[in-house]
PDB file of C-alpha atoms in Angstrom:
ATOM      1  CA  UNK A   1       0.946  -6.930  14.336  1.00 65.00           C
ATOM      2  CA  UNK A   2      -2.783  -5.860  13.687  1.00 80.00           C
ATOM      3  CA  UNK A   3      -4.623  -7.673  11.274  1.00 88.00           C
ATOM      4  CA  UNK A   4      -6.784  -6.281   8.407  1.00 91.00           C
ATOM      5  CA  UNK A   5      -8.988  -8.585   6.422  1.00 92.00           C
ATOM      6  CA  UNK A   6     -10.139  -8.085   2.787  1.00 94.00           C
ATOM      7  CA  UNK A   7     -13.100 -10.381   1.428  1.00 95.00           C
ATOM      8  CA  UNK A   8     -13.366 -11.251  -0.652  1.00 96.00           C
ATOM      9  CA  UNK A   9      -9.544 -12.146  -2.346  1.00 92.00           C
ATOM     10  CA  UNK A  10     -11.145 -11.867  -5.775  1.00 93.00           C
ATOM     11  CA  UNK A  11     -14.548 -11.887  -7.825  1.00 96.00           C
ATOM     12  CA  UNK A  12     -15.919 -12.334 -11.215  1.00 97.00           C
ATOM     13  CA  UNK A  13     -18.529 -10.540 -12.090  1.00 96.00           C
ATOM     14  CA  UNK A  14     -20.726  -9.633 -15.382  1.00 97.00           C
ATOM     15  CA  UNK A  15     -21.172  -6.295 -16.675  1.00 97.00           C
ATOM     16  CA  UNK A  16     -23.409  -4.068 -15.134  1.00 97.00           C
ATOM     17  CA  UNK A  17     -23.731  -5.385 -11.935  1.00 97.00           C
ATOM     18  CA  UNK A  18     -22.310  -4.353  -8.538  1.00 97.00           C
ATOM     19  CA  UNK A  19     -19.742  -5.861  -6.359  1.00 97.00           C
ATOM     20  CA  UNK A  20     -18.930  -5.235  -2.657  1.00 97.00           C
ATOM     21  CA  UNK A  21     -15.831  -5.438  -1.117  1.00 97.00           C
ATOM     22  CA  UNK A  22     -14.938  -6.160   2.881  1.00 97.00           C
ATOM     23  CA  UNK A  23     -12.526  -4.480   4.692  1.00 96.00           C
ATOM     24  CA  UNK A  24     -12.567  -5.606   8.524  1.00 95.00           C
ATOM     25  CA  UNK A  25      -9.963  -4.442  11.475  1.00 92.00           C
ATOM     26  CA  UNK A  26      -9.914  -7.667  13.327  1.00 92.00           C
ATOM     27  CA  UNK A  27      -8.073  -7.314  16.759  1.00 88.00           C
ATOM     28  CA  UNK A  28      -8.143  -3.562  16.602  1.00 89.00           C
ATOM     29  CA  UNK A  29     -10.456  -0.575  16.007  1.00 89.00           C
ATOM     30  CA  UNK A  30      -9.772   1.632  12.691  1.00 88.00           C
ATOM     31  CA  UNK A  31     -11.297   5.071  12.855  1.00 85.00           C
ATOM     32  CA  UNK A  32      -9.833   5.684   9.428  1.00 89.00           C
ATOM     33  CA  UNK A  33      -9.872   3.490   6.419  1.00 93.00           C
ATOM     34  CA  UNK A  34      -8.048   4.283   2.815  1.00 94.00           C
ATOM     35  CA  UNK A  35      -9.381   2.232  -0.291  1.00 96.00           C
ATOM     36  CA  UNK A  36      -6.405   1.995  -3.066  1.00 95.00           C
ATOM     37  CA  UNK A  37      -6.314   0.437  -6.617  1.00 94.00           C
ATOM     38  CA  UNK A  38      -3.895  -0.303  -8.517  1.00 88.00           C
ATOM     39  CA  UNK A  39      -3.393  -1.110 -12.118  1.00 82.00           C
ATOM     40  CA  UNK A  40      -1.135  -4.165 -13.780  1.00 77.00           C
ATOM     41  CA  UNK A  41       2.235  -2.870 -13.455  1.00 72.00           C
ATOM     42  CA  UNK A  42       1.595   0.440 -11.776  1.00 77.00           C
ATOM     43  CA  UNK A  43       1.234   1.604  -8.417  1.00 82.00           C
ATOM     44  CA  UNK A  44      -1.427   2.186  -5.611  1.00 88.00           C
ATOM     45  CA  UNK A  45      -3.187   4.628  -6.030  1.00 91.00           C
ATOM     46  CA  UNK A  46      -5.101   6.209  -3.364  1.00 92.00           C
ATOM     47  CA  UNK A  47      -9.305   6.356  -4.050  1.00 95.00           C
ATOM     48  CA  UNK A  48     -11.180   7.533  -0.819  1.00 95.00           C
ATOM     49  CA  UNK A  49     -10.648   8.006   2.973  1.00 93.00           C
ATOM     50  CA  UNK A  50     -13.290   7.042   5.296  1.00 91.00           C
ATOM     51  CA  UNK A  51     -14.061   7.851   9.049  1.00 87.00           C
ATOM     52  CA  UNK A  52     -15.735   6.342  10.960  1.00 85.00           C
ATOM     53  CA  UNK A  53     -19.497   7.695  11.120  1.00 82.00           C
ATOM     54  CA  UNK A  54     -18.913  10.266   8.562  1.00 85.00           C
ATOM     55  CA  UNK A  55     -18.459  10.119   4.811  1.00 89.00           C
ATOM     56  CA  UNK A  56     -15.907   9.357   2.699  1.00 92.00           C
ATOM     57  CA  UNK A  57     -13.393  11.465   1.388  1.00 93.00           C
ATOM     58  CA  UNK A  58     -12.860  11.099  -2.297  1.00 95.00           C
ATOM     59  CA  UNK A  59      -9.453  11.766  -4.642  1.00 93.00           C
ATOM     60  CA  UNK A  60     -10.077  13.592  -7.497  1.00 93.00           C
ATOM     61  CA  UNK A  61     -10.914  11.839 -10.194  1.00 93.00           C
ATOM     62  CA  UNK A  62     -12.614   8.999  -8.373  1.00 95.00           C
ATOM     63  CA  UNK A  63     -16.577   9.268  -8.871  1.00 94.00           C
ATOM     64  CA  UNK A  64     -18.141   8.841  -5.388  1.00 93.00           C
ATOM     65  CA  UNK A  65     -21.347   7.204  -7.087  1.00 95.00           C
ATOM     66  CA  UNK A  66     -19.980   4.789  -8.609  1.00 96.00           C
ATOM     67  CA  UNK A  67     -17.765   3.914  -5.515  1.00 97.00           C
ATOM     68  CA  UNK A  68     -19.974   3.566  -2.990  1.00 96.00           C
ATOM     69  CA  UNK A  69     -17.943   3.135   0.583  1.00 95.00           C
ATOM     70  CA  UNK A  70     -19.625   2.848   4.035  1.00 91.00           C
ATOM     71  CA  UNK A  71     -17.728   2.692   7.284  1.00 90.00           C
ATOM     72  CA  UNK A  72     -20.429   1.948   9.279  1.00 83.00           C
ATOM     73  CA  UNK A  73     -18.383   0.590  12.171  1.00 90.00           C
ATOM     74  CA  UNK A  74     -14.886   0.929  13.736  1.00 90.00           C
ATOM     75  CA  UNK A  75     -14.505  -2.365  12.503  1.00 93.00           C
ATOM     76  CA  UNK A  76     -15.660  -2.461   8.889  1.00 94.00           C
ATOM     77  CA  UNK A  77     -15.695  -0.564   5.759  1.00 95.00           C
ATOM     78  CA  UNK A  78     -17.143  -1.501   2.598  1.00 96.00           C
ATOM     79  CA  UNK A  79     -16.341  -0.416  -1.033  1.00 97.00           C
ATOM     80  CA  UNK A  80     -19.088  -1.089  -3.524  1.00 97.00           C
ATOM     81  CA  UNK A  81     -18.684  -0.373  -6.923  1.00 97.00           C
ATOM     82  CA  UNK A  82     -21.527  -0.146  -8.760  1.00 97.00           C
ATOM     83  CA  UNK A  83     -22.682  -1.090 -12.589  1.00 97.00           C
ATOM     84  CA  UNK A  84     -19.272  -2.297 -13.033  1.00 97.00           C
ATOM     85  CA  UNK A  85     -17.596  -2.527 -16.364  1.00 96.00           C
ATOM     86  CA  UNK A  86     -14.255  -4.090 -17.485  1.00 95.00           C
ATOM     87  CA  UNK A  87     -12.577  -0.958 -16.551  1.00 94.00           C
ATOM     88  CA  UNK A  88     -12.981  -1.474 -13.657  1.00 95.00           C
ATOM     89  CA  UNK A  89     -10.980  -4.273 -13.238  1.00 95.00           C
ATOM     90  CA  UNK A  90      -8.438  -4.120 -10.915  1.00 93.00           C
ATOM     91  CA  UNK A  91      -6.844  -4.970  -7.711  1.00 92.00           C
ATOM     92  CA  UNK A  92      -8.370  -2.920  -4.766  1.00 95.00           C
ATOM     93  CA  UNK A  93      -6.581  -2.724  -1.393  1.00 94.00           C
ATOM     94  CA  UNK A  94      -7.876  -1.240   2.071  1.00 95.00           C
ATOM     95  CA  UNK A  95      -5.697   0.336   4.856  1.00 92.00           C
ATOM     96  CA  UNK A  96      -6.787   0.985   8.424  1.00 91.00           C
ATOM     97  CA  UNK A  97      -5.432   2.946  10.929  1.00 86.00           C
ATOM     98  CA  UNK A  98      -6.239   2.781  14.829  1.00 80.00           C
ATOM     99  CA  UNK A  99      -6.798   4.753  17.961  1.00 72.00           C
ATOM    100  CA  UNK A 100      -3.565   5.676  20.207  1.00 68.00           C
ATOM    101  CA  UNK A 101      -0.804   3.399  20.064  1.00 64.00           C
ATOM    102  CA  UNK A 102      -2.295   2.212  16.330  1.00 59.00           C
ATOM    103  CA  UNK A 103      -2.271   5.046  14.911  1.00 65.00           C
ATOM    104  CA  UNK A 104       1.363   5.352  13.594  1.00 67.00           C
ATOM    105  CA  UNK A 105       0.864   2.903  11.053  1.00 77.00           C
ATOM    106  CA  UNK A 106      -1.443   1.820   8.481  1.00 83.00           C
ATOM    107  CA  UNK A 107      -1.657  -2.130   8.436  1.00 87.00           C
ATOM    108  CA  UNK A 108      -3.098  -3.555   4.623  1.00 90.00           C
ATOM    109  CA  UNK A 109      -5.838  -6.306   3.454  1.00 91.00           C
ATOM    110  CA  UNK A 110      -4.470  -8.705   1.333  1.00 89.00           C
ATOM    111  CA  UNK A 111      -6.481  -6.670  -1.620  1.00 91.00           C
ATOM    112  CA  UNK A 112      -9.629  -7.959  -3.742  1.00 94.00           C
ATOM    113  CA  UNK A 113      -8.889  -8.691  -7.460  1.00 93.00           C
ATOM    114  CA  UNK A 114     -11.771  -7.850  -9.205  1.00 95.00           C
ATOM    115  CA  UNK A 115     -12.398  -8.418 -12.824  1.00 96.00           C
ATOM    116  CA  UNK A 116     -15.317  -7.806 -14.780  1.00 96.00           C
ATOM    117  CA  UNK A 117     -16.564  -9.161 -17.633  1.00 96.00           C
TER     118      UNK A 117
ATOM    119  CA  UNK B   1       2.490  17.310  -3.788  1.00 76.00           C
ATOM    120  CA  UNK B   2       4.890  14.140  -2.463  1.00 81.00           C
ATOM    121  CA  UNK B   3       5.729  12.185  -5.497  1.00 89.00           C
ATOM    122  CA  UNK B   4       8.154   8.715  -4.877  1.00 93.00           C
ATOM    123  CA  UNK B   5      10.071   6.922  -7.420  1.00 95.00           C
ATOM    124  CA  UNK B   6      11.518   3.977  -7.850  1.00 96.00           C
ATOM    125  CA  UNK B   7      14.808   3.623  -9.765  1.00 94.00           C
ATOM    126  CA  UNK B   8      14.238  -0.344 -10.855  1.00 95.00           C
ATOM    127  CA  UNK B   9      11.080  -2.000 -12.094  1.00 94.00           C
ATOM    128  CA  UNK B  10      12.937  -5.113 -11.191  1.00 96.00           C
ATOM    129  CA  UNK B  11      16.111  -6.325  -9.620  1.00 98.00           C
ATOM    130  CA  UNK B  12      17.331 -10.045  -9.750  1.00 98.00           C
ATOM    131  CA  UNK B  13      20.166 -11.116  -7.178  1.00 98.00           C
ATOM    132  CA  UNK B  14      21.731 -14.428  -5.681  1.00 98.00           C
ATOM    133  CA  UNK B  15      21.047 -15.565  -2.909  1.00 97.00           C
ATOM    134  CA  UNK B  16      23.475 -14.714  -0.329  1.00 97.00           C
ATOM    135  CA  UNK B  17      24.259 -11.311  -2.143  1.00 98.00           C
ATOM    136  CA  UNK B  18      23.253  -7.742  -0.924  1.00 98.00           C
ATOM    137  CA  UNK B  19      19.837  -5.945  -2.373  1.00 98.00           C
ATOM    138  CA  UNK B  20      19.822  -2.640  -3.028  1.00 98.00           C
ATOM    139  CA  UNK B  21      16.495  -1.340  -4.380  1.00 98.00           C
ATOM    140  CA  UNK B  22      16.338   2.574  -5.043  1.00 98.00           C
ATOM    141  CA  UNK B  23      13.964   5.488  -3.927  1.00 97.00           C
ATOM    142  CA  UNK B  24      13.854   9.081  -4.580  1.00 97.00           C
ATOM    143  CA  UNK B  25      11.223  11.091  -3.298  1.00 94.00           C
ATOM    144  CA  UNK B  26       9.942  14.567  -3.600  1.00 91.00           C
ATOM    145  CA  UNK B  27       8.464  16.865  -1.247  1.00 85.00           C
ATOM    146  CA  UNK B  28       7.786  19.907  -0.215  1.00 80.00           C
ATOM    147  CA  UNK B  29       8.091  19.448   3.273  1.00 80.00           C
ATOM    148  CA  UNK B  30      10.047  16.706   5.872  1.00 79.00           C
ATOM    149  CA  UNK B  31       8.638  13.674   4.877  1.00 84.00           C
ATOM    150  CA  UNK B  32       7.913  10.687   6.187  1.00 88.00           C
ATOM    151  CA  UNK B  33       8.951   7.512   4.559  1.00 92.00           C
ATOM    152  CA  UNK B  34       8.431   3.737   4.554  1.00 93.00           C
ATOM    153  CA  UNK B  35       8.764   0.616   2.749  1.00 96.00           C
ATOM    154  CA  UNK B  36       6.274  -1.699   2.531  1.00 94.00           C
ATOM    155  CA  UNK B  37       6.625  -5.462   1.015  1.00 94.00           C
ATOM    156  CA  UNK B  38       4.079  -7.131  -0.753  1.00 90.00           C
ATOM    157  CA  UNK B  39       4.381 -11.320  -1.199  1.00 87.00           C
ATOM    158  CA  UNK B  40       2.026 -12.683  -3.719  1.00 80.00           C
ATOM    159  CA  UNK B  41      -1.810 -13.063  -2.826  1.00 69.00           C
ATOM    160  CA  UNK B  42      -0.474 -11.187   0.630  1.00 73.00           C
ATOM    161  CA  UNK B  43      -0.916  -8.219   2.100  1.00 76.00           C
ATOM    162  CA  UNK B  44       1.239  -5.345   2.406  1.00 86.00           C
ATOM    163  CA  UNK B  45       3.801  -5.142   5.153  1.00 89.00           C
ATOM    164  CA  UNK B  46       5.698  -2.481   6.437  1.00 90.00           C
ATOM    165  CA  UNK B  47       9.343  -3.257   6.574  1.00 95.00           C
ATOM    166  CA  UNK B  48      10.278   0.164   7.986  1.00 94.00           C
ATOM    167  CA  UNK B  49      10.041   3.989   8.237  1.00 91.00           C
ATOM    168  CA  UNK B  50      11.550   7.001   8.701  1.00 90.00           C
ATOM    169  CA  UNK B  51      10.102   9.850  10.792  1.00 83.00           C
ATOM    170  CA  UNK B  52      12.818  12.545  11.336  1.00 76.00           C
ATOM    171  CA  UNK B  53      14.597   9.854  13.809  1.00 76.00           C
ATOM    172  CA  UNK B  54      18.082   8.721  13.009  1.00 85.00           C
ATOM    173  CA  UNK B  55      18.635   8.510   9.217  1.00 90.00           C
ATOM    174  CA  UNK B  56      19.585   5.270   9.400  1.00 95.00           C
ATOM    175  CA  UNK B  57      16.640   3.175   9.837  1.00 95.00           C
ATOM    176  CA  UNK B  58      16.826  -0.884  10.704  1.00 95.00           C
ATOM    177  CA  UNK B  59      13.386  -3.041   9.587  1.00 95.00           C
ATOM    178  CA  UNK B  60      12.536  -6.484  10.060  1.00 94.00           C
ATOM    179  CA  UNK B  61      14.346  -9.094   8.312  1.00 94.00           C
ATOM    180  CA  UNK B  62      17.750  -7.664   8.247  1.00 96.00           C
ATOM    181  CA  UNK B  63      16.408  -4.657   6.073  1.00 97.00           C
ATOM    182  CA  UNK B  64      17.530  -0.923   6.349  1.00 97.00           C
ATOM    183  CA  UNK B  65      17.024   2.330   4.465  1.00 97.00           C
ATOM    184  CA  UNK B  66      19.206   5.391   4.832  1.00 95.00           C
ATOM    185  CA  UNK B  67      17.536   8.898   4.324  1.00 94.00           C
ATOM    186  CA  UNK B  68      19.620  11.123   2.725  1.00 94.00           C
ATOM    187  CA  UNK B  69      17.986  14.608   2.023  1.00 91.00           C
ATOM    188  CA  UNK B  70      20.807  16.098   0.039  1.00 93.00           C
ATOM    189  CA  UNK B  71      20.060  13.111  -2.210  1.00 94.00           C
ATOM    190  CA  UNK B  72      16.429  13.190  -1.820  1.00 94.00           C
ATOM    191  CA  UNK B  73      17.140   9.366  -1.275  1.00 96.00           C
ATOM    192  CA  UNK B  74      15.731   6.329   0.962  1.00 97.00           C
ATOM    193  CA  UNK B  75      17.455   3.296  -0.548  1.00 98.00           C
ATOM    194  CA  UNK B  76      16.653  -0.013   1.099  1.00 98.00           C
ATOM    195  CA  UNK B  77      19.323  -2.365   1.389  1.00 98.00           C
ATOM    196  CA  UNK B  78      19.750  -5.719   2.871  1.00 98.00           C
ATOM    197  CA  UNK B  79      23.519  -7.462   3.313  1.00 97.00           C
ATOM    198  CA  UNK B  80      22.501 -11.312   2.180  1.00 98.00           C
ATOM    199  CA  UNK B  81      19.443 -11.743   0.147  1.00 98.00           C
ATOM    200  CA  UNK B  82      17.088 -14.758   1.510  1.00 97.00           C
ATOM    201  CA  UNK B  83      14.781 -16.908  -1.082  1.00 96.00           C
ATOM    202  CA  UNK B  84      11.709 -15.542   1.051  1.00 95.00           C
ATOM    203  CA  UNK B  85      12.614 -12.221   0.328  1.00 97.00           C
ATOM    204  CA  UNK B  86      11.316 -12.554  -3.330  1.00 96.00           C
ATOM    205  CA  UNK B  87       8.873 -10.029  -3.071  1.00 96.00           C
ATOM    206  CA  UNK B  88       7.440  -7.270  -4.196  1.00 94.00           C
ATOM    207  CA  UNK B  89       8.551  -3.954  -2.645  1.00 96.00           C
ATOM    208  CA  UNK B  90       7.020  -0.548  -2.277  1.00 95.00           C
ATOM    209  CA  UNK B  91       8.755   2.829  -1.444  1.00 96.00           C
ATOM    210  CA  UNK B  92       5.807   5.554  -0.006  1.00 94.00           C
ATOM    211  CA  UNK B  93       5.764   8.889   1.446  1.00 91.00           C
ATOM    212  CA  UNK B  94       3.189  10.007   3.363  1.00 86.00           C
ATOM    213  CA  UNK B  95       1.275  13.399   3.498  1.00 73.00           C
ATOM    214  CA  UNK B  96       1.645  15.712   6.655  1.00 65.00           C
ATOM    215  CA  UNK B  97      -0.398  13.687   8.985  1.00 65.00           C
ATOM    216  CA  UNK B  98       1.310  10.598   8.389  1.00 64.00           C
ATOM    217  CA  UNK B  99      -1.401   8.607   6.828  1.00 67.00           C
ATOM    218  CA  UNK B 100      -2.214   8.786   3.573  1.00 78.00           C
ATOM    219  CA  UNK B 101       0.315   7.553   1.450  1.00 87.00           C
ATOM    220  CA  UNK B 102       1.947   8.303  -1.948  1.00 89.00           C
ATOM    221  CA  UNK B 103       3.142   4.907  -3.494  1.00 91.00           C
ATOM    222  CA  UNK B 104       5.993   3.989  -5.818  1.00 93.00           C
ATOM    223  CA  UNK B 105       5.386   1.845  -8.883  1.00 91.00           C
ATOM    224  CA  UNK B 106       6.970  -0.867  -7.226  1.00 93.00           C
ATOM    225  CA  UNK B 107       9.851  -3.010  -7.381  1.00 96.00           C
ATOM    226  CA  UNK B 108      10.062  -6.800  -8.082  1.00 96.00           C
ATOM    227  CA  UNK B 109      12.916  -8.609  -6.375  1.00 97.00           C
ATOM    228  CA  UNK B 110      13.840 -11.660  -7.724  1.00 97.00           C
ATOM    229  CA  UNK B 111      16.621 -13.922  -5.662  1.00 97.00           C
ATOM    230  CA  UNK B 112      18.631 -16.748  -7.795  1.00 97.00           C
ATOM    231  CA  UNK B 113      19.765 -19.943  -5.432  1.00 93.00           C
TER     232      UNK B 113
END
């Protein structure tokens, strides 16, 4: 199957500062990319959609400023979230879908645990 | 809106014994369904899904799910429960294009030896 890569598979970081997260299509081109979080004990939760060349689509709720994403390439997306806080902490999962015969499924990264503190 | 829930926060079986691990969606439309599994420090992979095909739907790993829209049901059974499939295991519907996804909580299957 296609292979999506998340980097990294967790962080530590202080207060305040900002942290990027990877999301690469490795052996396929993704015109769309979802970003997910989810909570201890609760579900995914869907965040933003992303095309390829165009800006993201945010869920309500989610602010777009303080979750940066670029998908600068068919191959790569990037979440970024800025002046983190502990709240933020989290585990944060990307999805990519393909052209043609890769677009009936969504293949996962690993996900990115993130804490802050 | 699609909404998905599952029935069991956890299930704990032997090994060698069937899994059953319950879904019951909501929506307002034919859905599309799936089951994804999640291993620890892993990605997610989909075991199977349903797309207005047969109701009966065969995954990998001996895995299959039954869609039952009078029951508003896609249950996801297995006959003999493996040690590898101690997993974690997510029931999703997806919107009307098919891609973006409406997740369960999650169940955590647990198999004895």
């Amino acid at each position: 199957g296609a292979v999506v890569s998340q980097h990294p598979s967790w962080v530590i970081c202080k207060s305040g500062t900002s942290v990027k997260i990877e999301c690469r299509s490795l052996d396929f081109q993704a015109t769309t990319m979802f970003w997910y979080r989810q909570f201890p004990k609760q579900s995914l939760m869907l965040m933003a959609t992303s095309n390829e060349g165009s800006k993201a689509t945010y869920e309500q709720g989610v602010e777009k400023d303080k979750f940066l994403i670029n998908h600068a390439s068919l191959t790569l997306s990037t979440l970024t979230v800025t002046s983190a806080h502990p709240e933020d902490s989290s585990f944060y999962i990307c999805s990519a879908v393909g052209t043609g015969t890769m677009n009936t499924e969504a293949f996962f990264g690993q996900g990115t645990r993130l804490t802050v503190v | 809106a699609q909404s998905v829930t599952q029935l069991d926060s956890h299930v704990s079986v032997s090994e060698g014994t069937p899994v059953l691990l319950r879904c019951n969606y909501s929506s307002s439309y034919s859905p599309s369904l799936f089951w994804y599994v999640q291993h620890p420090n892993k990605g997610l992979q989909l075991l199977l899904k349903y797309t207005s095909a047969a109701t009966l739907v065969k995954g990998i790993n001996g895995f299959e799910a039954e869609f039952k829209k009078s029951e508003t049901s896609f249950h996801l059974t297995k006959p003999s429960a493996h040690m590898s499939d101690a997993a974690e295991y997510f029931c999703v519907v997806s919107d009307l294009n098919g891609n973006k996804l409406v997740f369960g909580a999650g169940t955590i299957l647990r198999v004895k030896s």
